[in-house]
Tab-separated table of C-alpha atoms in Angstrom:
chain	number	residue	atom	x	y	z
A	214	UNK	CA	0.000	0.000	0.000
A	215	UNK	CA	1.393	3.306	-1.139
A	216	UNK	CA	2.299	5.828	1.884
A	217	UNK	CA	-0.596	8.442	0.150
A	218	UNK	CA	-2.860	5.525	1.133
A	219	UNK	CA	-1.389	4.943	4.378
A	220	UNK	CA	-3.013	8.369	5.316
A	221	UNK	CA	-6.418	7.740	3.890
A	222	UNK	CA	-9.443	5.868	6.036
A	223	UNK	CA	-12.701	5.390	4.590
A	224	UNK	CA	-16.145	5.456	6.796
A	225	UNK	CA	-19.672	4.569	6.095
A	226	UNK	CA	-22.512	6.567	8.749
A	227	UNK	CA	-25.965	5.583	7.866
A	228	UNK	CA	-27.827	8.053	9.579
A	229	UNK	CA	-28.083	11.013	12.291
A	230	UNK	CA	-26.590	9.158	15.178
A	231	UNK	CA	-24.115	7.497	13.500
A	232	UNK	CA	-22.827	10.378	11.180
A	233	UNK	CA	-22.557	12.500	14.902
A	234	UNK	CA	-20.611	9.195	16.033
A	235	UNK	CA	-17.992	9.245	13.124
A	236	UNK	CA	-17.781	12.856	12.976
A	237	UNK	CA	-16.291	13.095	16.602
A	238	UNK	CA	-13.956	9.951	16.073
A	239	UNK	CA	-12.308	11.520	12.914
A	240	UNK	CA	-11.929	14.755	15.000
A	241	UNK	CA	-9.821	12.819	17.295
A	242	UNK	CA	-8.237	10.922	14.724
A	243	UNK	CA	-7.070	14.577	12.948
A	244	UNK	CA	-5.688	15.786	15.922
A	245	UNK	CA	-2.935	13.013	15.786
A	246	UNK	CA	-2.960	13.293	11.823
A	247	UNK	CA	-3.919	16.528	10.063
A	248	UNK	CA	-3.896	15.857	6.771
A	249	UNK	CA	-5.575	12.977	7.939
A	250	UNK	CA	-7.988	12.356	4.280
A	251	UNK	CA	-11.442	10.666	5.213
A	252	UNK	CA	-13.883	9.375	2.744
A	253	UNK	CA	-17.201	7.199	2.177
A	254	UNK	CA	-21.037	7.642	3.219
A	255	UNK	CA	-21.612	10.633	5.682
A	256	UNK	CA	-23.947	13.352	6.425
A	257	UNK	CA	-23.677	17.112	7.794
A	258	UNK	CA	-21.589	16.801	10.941
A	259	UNK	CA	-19.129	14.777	9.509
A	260	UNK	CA	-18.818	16.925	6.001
A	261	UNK	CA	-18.016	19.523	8.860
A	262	UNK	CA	-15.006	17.737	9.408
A	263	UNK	CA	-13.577	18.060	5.700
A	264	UNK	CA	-15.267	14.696	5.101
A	265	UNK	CA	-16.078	13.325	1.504
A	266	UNK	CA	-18.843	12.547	1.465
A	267	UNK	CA	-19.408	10.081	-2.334
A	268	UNK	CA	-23.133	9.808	-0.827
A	269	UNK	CA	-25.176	11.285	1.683
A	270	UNK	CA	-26.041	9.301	5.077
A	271	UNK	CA	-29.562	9.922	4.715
A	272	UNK	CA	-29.651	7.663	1.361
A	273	UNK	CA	-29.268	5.159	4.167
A	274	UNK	CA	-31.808	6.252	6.748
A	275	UNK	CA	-34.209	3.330	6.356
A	276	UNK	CA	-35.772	1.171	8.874
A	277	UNK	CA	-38.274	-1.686	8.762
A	278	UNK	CA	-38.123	-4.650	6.843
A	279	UNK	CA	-41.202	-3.701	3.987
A	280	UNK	CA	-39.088	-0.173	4.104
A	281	UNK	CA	-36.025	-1.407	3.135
A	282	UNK	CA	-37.277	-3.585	-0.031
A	283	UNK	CA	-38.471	-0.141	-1.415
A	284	UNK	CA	-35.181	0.821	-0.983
A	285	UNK	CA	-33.173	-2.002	-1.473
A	286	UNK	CA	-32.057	-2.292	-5.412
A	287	UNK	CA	-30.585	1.323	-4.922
A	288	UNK	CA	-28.576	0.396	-1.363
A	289	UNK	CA	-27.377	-2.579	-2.784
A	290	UNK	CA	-26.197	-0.910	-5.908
A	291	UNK	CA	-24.365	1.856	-3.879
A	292	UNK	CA	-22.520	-0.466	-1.736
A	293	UNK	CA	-21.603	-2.648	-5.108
A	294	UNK	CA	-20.364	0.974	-6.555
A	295	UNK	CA	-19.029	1.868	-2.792
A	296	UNK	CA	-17.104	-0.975	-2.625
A	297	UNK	CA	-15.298	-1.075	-6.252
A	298	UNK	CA	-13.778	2.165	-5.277
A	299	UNK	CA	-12.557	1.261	-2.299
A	300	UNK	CA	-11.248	-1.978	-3.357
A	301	UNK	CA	-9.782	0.149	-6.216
A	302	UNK	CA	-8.407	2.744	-3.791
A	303	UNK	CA	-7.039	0.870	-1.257
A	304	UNK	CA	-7.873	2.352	2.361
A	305	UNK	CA	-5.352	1.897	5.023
A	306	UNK	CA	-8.949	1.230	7.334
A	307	UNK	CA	-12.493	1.231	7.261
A	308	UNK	CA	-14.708	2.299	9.882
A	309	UNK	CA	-18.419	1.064	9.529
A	310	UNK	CA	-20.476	3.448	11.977
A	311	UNK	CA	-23.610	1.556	12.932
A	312	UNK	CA	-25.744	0.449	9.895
A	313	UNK	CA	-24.816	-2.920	10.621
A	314	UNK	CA	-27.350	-4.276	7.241
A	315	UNK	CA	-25.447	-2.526	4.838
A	316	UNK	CA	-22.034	-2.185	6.755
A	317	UNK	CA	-21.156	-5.603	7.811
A	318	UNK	CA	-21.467	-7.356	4.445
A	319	UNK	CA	-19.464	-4.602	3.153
A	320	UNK	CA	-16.529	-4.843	5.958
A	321	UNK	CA	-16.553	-8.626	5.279
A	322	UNK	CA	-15.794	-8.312	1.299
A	323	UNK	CA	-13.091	-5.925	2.438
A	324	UNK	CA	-11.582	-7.777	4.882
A	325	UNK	CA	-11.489	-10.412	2.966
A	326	UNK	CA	-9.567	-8.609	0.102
A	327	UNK	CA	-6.792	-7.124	2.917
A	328	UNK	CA	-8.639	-4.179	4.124
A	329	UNK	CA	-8.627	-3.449	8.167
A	330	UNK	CA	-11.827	-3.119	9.148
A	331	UNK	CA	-13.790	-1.842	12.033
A	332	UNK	CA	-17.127	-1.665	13.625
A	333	UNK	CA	-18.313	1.459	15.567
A	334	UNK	CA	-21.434	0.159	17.646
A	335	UNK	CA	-21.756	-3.108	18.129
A	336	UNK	CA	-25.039	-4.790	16.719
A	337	UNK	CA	-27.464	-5.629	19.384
A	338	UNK	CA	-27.076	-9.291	19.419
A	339	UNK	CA	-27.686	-9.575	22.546
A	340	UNK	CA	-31.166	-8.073	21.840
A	341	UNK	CA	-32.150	-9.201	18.334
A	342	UNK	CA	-30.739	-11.167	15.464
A	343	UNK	CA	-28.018	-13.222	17.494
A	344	UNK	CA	-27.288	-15.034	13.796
A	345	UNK	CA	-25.384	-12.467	13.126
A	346	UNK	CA	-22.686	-13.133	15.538
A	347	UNK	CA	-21.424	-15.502	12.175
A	348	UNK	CA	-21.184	-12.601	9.557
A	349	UNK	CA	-19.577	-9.696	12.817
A	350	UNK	CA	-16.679	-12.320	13.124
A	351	UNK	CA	-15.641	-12.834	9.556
A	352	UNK	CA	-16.522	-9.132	8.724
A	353	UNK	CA	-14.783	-7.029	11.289
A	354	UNK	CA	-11.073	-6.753	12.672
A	355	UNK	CA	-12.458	-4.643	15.873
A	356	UNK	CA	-15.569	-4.071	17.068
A	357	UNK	CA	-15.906	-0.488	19.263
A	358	UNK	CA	-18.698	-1.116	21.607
A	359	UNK	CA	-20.400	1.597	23.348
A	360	UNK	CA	-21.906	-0.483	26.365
A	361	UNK	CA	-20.069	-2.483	28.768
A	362	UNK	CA	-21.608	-5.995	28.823
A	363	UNK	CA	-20.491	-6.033	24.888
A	364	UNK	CA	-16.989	-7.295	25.001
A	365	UNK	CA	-17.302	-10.333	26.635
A	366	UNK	CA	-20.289	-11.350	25.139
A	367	UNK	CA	-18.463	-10.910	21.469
A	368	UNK	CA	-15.203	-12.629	23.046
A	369	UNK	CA	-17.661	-15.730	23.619
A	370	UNK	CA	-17.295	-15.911	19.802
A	371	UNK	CA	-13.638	-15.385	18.923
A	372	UNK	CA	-14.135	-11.092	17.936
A	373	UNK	CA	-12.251	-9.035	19.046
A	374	UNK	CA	-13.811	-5.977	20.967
A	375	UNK	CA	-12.739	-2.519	22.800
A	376	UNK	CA	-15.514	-1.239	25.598
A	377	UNK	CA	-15.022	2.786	24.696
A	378	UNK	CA	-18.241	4.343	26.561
A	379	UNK	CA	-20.820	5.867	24.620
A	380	UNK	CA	-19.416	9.606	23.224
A	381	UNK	CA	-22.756	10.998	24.072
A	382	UNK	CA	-22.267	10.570	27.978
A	383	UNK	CA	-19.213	12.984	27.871
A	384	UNK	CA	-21.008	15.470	25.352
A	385	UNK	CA	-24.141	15.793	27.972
A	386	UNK	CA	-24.053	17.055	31.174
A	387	UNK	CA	-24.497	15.416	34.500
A	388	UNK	CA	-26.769	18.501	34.895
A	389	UNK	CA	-28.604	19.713	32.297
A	390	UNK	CA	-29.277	23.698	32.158
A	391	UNK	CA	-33.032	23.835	32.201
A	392	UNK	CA	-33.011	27.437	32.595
A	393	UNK	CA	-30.855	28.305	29.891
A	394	UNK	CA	-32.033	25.466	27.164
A	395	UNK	CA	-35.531	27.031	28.151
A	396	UNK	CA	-34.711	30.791	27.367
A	397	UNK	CA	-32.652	29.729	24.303
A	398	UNK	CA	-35.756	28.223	22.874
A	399	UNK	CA	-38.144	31.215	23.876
A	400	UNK	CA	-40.326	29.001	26.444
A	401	UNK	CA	-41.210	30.208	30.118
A	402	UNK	CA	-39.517	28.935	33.206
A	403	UNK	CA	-43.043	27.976	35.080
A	404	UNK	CA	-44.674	26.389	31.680
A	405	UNK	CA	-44.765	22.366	31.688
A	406	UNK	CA	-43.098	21.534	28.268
A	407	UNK	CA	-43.280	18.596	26.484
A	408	UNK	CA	-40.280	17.243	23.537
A	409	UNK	CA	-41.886	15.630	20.831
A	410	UNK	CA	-39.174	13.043	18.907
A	411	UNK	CA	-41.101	11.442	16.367
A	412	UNK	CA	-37.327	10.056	14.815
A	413	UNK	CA	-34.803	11.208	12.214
A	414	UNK	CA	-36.540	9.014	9.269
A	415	UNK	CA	-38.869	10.043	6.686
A	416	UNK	CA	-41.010	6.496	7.605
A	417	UNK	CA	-40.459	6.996	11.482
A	418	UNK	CA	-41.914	10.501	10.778
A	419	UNK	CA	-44.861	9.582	8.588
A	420	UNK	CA	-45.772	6.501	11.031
A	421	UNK	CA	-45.666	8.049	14.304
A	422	UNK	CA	-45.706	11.915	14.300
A	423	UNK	CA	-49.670	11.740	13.270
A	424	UNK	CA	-50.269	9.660	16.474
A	425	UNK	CA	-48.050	11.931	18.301
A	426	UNK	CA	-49.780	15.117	17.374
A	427	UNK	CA	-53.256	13.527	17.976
A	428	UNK	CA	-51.797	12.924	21.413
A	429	UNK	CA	-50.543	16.069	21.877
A	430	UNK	CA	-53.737	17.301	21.118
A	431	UNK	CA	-55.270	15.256	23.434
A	432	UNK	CA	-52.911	16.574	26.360
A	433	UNK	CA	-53.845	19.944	25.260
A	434	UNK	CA	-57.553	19.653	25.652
A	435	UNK	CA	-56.446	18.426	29.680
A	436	UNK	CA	-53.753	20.762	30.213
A	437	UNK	CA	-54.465	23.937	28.055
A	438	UNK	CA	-51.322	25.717	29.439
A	439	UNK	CA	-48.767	22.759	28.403
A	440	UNK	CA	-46.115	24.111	25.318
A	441	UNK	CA	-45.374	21.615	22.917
A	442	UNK	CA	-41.391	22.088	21.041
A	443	UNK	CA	-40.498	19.297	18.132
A	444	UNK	CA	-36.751	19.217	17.153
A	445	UNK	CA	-36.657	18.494	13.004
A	446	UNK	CA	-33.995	17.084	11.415
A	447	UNK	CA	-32.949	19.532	8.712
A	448	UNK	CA	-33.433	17.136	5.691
A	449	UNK	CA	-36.796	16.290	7.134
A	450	UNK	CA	-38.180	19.322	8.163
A	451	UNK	CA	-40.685	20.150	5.092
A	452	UNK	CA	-42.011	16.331	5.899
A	453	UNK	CA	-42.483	17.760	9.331
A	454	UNK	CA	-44.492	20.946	8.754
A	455	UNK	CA	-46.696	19.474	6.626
A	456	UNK	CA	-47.962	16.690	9.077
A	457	UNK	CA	-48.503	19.942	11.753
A	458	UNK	CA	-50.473	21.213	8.773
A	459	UNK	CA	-52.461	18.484	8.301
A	460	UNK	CA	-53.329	17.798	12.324
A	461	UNK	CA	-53.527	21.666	12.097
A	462	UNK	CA	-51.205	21.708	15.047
A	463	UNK	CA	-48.487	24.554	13.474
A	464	UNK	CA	-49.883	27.334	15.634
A	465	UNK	CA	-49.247	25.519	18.884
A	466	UNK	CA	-46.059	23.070	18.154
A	467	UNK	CA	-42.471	25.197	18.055
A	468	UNK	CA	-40.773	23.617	15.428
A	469	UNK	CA	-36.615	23.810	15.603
A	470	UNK	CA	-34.168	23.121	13.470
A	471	UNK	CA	-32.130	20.448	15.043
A	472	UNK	CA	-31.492	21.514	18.185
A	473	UNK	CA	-32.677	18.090	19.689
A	474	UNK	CA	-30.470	18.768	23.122
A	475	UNK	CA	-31.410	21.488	23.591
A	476	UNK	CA	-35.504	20.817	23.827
A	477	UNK	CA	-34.452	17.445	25.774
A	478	UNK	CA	-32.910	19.923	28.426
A	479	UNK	CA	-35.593	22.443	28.579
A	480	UNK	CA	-38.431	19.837	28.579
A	481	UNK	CA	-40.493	18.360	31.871
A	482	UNK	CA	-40.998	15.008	29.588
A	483	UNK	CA	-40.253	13.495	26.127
A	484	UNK	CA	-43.117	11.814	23.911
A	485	UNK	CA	-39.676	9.734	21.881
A	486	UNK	CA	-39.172	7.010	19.049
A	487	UNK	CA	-37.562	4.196	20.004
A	488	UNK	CA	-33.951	4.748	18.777
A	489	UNK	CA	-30.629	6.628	20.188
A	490	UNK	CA	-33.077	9.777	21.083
A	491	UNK	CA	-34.139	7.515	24.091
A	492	UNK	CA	-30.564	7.247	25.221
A	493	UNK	CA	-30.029	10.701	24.677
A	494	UNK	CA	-33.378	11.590	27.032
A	495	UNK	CA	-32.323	9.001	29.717
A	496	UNK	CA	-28.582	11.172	29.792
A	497	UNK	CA	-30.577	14.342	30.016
A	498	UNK	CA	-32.595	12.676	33.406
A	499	UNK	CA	-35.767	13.207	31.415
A	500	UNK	CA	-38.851	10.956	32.316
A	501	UNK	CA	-40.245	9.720	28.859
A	502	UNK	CA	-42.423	7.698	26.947
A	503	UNK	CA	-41.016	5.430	23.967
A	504	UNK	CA	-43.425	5.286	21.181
A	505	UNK	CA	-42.962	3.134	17.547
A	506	UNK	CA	-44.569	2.157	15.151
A	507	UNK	CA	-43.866	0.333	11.504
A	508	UNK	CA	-45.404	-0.991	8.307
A	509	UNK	CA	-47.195	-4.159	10.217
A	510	UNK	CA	-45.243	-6.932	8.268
A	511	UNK	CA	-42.045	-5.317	9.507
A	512	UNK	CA	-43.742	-5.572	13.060
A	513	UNK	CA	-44.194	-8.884	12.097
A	514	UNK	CA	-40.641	-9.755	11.755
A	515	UNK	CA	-39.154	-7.574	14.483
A	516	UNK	CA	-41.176	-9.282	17.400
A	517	UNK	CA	-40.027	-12.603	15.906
A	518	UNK	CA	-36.881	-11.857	16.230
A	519	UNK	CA	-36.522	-9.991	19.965
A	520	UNK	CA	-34.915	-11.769	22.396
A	521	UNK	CA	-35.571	-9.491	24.899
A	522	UNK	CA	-38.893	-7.726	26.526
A	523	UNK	CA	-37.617	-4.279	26.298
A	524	UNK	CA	-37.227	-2.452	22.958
A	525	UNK	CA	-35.994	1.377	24.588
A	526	UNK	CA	-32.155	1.542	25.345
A	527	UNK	CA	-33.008	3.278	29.033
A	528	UNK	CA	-35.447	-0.029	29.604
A	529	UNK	CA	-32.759	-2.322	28.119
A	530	UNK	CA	-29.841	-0.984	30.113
A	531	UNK	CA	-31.311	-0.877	32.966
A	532	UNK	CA	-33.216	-4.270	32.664
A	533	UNK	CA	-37.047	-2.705	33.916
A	534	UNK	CA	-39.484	-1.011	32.270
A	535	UNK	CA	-38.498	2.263	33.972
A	536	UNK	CA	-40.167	3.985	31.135
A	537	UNK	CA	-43.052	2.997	29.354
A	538	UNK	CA	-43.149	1.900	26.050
A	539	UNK	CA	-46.052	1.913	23.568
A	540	UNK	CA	-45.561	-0.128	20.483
A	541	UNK	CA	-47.306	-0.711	17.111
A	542	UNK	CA	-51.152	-0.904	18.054
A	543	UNK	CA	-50.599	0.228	21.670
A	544	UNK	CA	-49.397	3.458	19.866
A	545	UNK	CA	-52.909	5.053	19.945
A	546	UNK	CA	-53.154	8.777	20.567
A	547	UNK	CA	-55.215	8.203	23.650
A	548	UNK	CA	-52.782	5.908	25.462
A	549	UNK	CA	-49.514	8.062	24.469
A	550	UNK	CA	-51.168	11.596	25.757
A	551	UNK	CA	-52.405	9.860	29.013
A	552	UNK	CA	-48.552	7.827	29.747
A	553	UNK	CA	-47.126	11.224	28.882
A	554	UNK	CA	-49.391	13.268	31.036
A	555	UNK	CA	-48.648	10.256	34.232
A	556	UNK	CA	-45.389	11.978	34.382
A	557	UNK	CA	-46.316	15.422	34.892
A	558	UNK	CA	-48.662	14.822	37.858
A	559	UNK	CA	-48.290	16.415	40.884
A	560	UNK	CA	-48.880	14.348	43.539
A	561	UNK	CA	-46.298	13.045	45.797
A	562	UNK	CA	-46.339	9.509	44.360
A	563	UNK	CA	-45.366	10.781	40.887
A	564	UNK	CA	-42.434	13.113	41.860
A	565	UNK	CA	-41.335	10.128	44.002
A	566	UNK	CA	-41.123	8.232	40.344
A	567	UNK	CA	-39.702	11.132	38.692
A	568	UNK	CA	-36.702	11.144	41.519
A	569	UNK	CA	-36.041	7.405	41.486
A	570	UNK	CA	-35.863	8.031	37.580
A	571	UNK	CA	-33.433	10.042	37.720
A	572	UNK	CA	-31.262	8.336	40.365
A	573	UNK	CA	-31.177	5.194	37.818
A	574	UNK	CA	-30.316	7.571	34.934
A	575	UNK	CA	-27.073	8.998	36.981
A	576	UNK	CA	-26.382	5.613	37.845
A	577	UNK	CA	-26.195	5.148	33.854
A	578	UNK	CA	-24.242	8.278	32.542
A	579	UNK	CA	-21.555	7.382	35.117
A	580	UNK	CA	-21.678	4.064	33.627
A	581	UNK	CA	-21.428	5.305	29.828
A	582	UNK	CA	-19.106	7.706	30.403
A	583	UNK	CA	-15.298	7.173	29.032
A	584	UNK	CA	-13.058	9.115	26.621
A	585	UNK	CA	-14.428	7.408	23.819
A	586	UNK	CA	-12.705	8.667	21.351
A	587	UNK	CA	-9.306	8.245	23.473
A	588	UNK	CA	-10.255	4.802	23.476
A	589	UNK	CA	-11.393	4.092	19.981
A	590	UNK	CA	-7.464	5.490	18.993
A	591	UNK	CA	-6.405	3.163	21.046
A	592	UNK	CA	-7.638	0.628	18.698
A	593	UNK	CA	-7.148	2.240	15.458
A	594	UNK	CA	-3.807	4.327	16.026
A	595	UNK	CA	-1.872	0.400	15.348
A	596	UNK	CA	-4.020	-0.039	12.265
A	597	UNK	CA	-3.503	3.289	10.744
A	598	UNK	CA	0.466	3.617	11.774
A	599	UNK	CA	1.045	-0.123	10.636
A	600	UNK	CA	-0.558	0.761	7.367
A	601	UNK	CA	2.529	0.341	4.570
């Protein structure tokens, strides 16, 4: 391998988590090497870096099984095209960030060919899918997991795995700034808000953020007074507004552009989509209520292939349903306004909840906190230095 090449890494992020993910890794990574060249599948945050991005992350922002076969002759033919180039190009290391579906079969062909190859969050085996275990081992060199349990399990099977916290722990504080989230977003210290987090995908969006704003609408016509603030993802947001259209909810829904942080600080509770926003609530010490909901055949196939009862990271982590979670048909507008309106009670039973809830999510950020990415170089430094 050429020294040019030596110098070069590719990565593939498949959506908003993951893109945030890589971004801060290659950060770390260019303060050891500058000039440092980084190429693949990435969105915003990591173009921010200098990143090349051949194709966007959001071309990969599909969940669901029915979803995916819409998608699935144009993923497969940009991995085939992905792949040529790299094979053709020669990384010194590739970094797959989540998206294990399209990443792992793609790490595999590499590694195969004499590419390093690396896995940034490790599928949930443990949770779902546990076949997989077969294609992680011959696909990756290194798996970076971001929760502690993970290494062993994957040593059970011959991979090779690096606990390196989750980066989000260290980005969020212990204590969230109520006060100043709340007057950065225009909202009134003494009014009971509530974060609507319907998901970062166009099908998450058009599944769930109709039940959501009939539920909001329903906690509206109990609590007139409560302020309602949805963080959009930019790519998404004219998907957005038009659904408030629609439930004719625009007048009394603050819409923000991004800025997901900073409504899970200034809100009382979170009405969230299963997904990395719950993890990102349960760091903020926000009481919440996990919603999904999918094309029913996808359903289908998910609950078949659970191993666990809990679906929401908080839940999952901490082995309880400290949260509640309302899937598929249990999703109704009626049962998410009235679980989301439990938590903002004000009797002494509820704020007794509301203070063990917190307890367990301290217990967890001091868990998931590390210097991730001072770990993850740990790992990749040898590949990237060895590289000749």
């Amino acid at each position: 391998m050429s020294a040019n090449a030596s110098r070069w890494m590719a990565l593939v992020a498949g959506e908003a988590s993951g893109d945030v993910l890589a971004a801060q890794l290659l950060q770390g990574l260019r303060a050891h090497w500058p000039g440092l060249r980084a190429a693949g599948i990435g969105g915003p945050a990591l173009q921010a870096q200098g990143f090349e991005a051949w194709w966007p992350s959001e071309r990969l922002a599909v969940r669901g099984y029915v979803e995916v076969l819409r998608h699935y002759r144009a993923i497969v033919a940009m991995r085939r095209a992905l792949k040529q180039r790299l094979l053709q190009e020669r990384p010194a290391l590739f970094v797959g960030v989540d998206a294990p579906d399209f990443n792992l079969p793609l790490e595999a062909d590499l590694r195969a060919a004499g590419v390093r190859t690396v896995h940034f969050v490790a599928p949930a085996i443990w949770a779902w899918r546990p076949e997989r275990v077969e294609l992680i081992r011959r696909a990756c060199d290194h798996v970076l997991c971001i929760f502690p349990f993970e290494p062993a399990l994957l040593a059970e099977h011959g991979i090779a795995a690096t606990y390196v916290g989750h980066p989000l722990a260290s980005v969020i504080p212990a204590q969230p700034d109520q006060a100043a989230a709340r007057q950065a977003l225009g909202v009134p210290m003494d009014a009971a808000v509530v974060a609507l987090l319907p998901g970062s995908r166009r099908a998450e969006i058009d599944h769930l953020l109709p039940r959501m704003l009939a539920a909001a609408q329903r906690m509206r016509q109990q609590r007139p007074a409560l302020r309602f603030v949805l963080p959009a993802v930019p790519a998404l947001r004219s998907v957005i507004l038009q659904h408030l259209q629609r439930a004719a909810a625009s007048a009394w829904v603050k819409v923000l552009d991004g800025q997901s942080h900073t409504a899970l600080a200034a809100c009382d509770v979170t009405l969230v989509a299963s997904g990395t926003a719950t993890l990102e609530a349960a760091l903020f010490k926000r009481p919440m209520v996990i919603a999904y909901h999918m094309h029913p055949l996808s359903w289908w196939i998910t609950r078949r292939k659970m191993r666990q009862p809990w679906v929401g990271l908080p839940n999952i982590l901490c082995r309880d349903f400290v949260v509640p979670e309302l899937l598929q048909d249990a999703a109704t507008p009626a049962a998410l306004a009235q679980a989301t309106l439990a938590w903002l009670a004000d009797d002494a039973a509820t704020q007794a909840r509301r203070r063990a809830l917190q307890q367990r999510f301290a217990a967890l950020h001091d868990e998931l906190r590390r210097d991730t990415v001072g770990a993850a170089l740990q790992v990749l430094r040898p590949m990237l230095e060895g590289a000749t």
